[in-house]
Short mmCIF file of C-alpha atoms in Angstrom, two decimals:
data_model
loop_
_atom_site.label_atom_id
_atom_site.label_comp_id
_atom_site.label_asym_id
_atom_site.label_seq_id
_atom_site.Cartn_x
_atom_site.Cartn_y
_atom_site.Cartn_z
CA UNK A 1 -24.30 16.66 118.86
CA UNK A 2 -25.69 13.14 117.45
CA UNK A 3 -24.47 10.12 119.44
CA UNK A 4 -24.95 6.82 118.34
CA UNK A 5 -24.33 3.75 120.92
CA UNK A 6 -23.90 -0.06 119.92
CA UNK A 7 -23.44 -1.87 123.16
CA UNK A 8 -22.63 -5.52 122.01
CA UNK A 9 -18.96 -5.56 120.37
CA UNK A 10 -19.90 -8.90 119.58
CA UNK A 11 -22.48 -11.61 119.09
CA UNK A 12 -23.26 -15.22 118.01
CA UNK A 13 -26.07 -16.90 117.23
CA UNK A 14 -26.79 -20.12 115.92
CA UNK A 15 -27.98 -20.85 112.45
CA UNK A 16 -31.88 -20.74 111.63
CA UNK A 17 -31.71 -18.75 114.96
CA UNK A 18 -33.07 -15.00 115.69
CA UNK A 19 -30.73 -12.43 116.73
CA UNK A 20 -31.57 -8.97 117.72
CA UNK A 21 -28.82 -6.73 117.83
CA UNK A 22 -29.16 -2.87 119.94
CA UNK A 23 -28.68 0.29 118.70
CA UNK A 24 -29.52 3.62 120.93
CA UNK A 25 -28.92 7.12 119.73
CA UNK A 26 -28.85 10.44 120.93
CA UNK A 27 -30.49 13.76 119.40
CA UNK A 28 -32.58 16.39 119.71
CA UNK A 29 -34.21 16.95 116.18
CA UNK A 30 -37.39 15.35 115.67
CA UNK A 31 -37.03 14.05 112.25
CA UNK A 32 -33.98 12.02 111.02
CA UNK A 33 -33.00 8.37 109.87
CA UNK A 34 -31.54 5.89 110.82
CA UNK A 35 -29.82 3.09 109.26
CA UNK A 36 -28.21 -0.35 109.60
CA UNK A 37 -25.38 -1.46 107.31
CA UNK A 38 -23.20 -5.00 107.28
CA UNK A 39 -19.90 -5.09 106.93
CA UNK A 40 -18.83 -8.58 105.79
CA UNK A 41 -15.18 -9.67 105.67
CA UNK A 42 -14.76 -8.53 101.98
CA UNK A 43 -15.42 -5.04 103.77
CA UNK A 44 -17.54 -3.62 101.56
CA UNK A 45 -20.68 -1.80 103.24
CA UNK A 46 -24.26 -2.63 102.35
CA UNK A 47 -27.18 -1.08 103.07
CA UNK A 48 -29.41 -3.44 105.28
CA UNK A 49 -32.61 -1.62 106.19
CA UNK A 50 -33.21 2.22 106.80
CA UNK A 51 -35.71 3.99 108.68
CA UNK A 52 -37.56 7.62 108.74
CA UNK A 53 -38.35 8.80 112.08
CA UNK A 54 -41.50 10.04 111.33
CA UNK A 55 -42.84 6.87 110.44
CA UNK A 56 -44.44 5.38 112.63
CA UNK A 57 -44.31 1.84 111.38
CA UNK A 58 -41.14 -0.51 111.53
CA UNK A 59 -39.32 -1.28 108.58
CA UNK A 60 -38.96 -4.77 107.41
CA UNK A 61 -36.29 -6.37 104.47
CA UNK A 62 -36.97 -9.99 104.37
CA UNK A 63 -35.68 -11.41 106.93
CA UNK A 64 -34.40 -8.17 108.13
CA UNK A 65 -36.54 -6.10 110.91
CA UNK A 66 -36.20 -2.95 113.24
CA UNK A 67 -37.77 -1.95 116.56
CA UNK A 68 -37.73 1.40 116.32
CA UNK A 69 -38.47 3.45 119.42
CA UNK A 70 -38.34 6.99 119.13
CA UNK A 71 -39.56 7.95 122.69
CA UNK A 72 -36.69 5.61 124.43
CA UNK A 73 -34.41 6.36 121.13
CA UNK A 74 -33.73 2.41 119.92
CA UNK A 75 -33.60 1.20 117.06
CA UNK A 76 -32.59 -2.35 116.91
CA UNK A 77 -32.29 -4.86 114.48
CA UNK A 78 -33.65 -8.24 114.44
CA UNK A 79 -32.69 -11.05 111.88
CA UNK A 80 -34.45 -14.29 111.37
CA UNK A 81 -33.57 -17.48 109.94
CA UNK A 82 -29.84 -16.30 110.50
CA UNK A 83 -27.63 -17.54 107.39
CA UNK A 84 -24.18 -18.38 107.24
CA UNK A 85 -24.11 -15.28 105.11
CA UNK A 86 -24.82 -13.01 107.75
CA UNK A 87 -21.87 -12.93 109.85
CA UNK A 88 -20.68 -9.81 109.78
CA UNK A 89 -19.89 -6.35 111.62
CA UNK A 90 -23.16 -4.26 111.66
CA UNK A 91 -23.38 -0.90 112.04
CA UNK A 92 -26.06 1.50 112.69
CA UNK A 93 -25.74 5.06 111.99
CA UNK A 94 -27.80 8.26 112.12
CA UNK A 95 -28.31 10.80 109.34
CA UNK A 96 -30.33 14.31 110.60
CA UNK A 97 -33.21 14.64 107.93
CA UNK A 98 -32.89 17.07 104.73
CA UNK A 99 -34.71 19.57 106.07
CA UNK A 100 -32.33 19.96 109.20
CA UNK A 101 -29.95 20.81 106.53
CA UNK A 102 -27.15 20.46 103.87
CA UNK A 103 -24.88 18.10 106.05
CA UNK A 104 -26.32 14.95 105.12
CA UNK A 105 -23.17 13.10 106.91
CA UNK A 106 -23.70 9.74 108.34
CA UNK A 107 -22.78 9.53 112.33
CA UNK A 108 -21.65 5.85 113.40
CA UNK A 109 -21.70 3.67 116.33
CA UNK A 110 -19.02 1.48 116.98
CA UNK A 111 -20.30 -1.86 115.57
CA UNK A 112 -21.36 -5.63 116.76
CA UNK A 113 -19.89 -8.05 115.39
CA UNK A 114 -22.17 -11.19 114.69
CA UNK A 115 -21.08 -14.70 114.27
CA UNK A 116 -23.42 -17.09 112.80
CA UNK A 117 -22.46 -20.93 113.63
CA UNK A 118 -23.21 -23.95 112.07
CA UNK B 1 -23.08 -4.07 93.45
CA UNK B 2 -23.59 -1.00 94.38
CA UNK B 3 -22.75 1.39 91.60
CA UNK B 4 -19.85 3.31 93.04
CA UNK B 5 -17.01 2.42 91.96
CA UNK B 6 -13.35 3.12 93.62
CA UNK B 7 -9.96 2.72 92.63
CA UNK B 8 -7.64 1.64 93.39
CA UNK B 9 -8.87 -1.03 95.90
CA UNK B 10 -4.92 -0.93 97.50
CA UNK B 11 -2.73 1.69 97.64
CA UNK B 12 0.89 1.07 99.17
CA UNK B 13 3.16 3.74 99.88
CA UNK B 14 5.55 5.38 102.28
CA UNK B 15 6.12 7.88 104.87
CA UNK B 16 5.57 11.97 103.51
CA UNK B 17 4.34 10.74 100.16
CA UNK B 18 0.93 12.06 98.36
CA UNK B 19 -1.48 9.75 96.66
CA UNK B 20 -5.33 10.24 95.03
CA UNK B 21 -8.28 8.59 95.65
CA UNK B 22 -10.63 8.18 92.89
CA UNK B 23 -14.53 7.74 93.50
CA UNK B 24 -17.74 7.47 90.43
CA UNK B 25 -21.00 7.74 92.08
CA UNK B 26 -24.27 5.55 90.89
CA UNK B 27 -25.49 7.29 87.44
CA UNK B 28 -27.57 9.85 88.47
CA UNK B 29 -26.47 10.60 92.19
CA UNK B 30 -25.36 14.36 92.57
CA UNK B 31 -24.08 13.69 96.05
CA UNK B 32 -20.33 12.16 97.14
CA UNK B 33 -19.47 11.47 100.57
CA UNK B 34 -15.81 10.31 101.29
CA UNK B 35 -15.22 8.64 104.77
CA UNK B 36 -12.40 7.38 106.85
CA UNK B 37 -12.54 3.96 108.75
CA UNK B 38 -9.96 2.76 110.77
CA UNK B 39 -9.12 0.64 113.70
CA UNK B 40 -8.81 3.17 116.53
CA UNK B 41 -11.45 5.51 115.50
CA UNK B 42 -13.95 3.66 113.43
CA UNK B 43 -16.05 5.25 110.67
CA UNK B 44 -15.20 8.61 110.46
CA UNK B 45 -17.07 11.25 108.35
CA UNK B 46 -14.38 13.45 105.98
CA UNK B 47 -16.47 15.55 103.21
CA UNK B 48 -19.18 15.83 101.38
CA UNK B 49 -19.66 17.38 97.42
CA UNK B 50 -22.83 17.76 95.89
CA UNK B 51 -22.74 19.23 92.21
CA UNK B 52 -19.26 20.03 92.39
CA UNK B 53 -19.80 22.09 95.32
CA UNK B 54 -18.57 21.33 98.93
CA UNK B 55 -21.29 20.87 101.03
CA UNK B 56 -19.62 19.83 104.66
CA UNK B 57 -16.97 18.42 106.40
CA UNK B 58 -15.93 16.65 108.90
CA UNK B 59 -13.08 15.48 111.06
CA UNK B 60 -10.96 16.26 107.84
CA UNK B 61 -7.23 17.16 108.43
CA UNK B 62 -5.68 19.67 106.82
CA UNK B 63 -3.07 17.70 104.49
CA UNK B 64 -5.93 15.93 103.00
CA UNK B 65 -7.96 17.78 100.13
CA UNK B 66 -11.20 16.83 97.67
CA UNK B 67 -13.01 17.67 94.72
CA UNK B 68 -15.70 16.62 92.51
CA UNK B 69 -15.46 17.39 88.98
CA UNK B 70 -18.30 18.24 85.95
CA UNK B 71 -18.52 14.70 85.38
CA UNK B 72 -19.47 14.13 89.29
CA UNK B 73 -16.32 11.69 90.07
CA UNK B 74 -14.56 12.80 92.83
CA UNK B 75 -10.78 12.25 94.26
CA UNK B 76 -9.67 12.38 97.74
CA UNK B 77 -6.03 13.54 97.67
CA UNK B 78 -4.03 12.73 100.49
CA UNK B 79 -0.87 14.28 101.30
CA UNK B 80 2.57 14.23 103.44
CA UNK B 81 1.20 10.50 104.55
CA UNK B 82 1.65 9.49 108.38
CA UNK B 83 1.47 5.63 109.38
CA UNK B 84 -1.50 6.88 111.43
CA UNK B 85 -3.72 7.51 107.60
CA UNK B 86 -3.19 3.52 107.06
CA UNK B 87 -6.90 3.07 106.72
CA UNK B 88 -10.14 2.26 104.09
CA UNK B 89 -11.53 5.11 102.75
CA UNK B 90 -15.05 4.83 101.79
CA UNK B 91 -16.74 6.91 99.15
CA UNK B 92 -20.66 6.76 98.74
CA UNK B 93 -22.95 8.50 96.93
CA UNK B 94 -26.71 9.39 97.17
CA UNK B 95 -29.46 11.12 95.18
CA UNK B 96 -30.50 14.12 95.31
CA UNK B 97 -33.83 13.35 93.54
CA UNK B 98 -37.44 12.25 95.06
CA UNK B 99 -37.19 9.30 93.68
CA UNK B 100 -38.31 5.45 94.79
CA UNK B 101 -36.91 6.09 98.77
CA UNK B 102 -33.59 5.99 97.80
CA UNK B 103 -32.98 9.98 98.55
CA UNK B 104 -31.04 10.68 101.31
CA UNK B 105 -29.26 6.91 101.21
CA UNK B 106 -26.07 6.35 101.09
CA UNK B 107 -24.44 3.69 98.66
CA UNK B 108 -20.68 2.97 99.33
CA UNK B 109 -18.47 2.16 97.25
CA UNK B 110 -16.21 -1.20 97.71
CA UNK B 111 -13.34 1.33 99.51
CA UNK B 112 -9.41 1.66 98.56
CA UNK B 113 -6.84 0.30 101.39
CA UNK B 114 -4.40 2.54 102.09
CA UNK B 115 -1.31 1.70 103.92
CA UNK B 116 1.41 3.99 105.04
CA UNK B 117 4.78 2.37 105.78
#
């Protein structure tokens, strides 16, 4: 079964700063993706930046960036410039690609929550 | 915005009492997802319709049931409420089409608040 592992329950960073929060997973299908969503205190989830496995290249949103590491299975996310408006919980999740199947259910880690300070 | 809409955004009620989630996918997205989150057990996945068809589920309990109807809205009826289903309940949707990289993405809906007193 899928794992995915957010070690940092929480975070700060200051604004303007660059924050990299971790995200490691667990799985043995070859192709899959893998996403990052905020949470903000309104609760509502949005879609950050998502990733295909068998890309090779690392997917970028604006400020928004991910290491992706397939061999060491990381995928963290790095924001620059950090804005008041991006404290938040973030969440990364794993989704097993189409072709692995009709479950297309999204497996979550635990989240970090990030605080960005004035 | 999103595009998924879901109502009600709070839902009060009591002990052994039924109520219904209601969910309306993007235009165009075949695929509903309906998820659990709460504060022991985080983000939990419940079912999944595509089409009006059940596709999967998940760590869904008996007492709660789904469907998705012709018009591809979809309700999450939960019955004979505990305090333990106090929670948001996320629906999202996704397309089934290969279409501008949004296949295969999930878009969630703002989420209705239930609480069980």
């Amino acid at each position: 079964a899928q794992t995915v592992t957010q070690s940092q329950p929480e975070m700060s960073v200051q604004e303007a700063e660059t924050v990299t929060l971790s995200c490691t997973y667990d799985t043995s299908e070859n192709n899959y993706y893998l996403f990052w969503y905020k949470q903000p205190p309104s609760r509502q989830m949005i879609l950050v930046i998502r990733q295909e496995a068998y890309k090779q290249q690392n997917a970028t949103e604006n400020r928004f960036s991910v290491n992706f590491q397939k061999a060491a299975k990381s995928f963290s996310l790095k924001i620059s410039d950090s804005q008041l408006g991006d404290t938040a919980m973030y969440f990364c999740a794993f989704m097993k690609h189409r072709n692995a199947g009709n479950n297309r259910k999204l497996i979550w880690g635990l989240g970090t929550s990030l605080a960005v300070n004035p | 915005d999103s595009g998924v809409t879901q109502t009600p955004k709070h839902l009060i009620t009591a002990t052994g009492q039924r109520v219904t989630l209601r969910c309306s996918p993007r235009s165009g997205d075949l695929s509903v997802y309906w998820y659990q989150q709460s504060l022991d057990q985080g983000l939990q996945f419940l079912i999944q319709y595509y089409n009006g068809e059940e596709r999967a589920k998940g760590n869904i309990l008996e007492r709660f049931s789904a469907q998705q109807f012709p018009d591809l809205h979809s309700e999450l009826n939960l019955s004979s409420l505990e305090l333990g289903d106090s929670a948001l309940y996320f629906c999202a949707s996704s397309s089934s089409l290969l279409a501008g990289g949004t296949t295969d993405t999930q878009y969630f809906g703002p989420g209705t608040r239930l609480t069980v007193l």
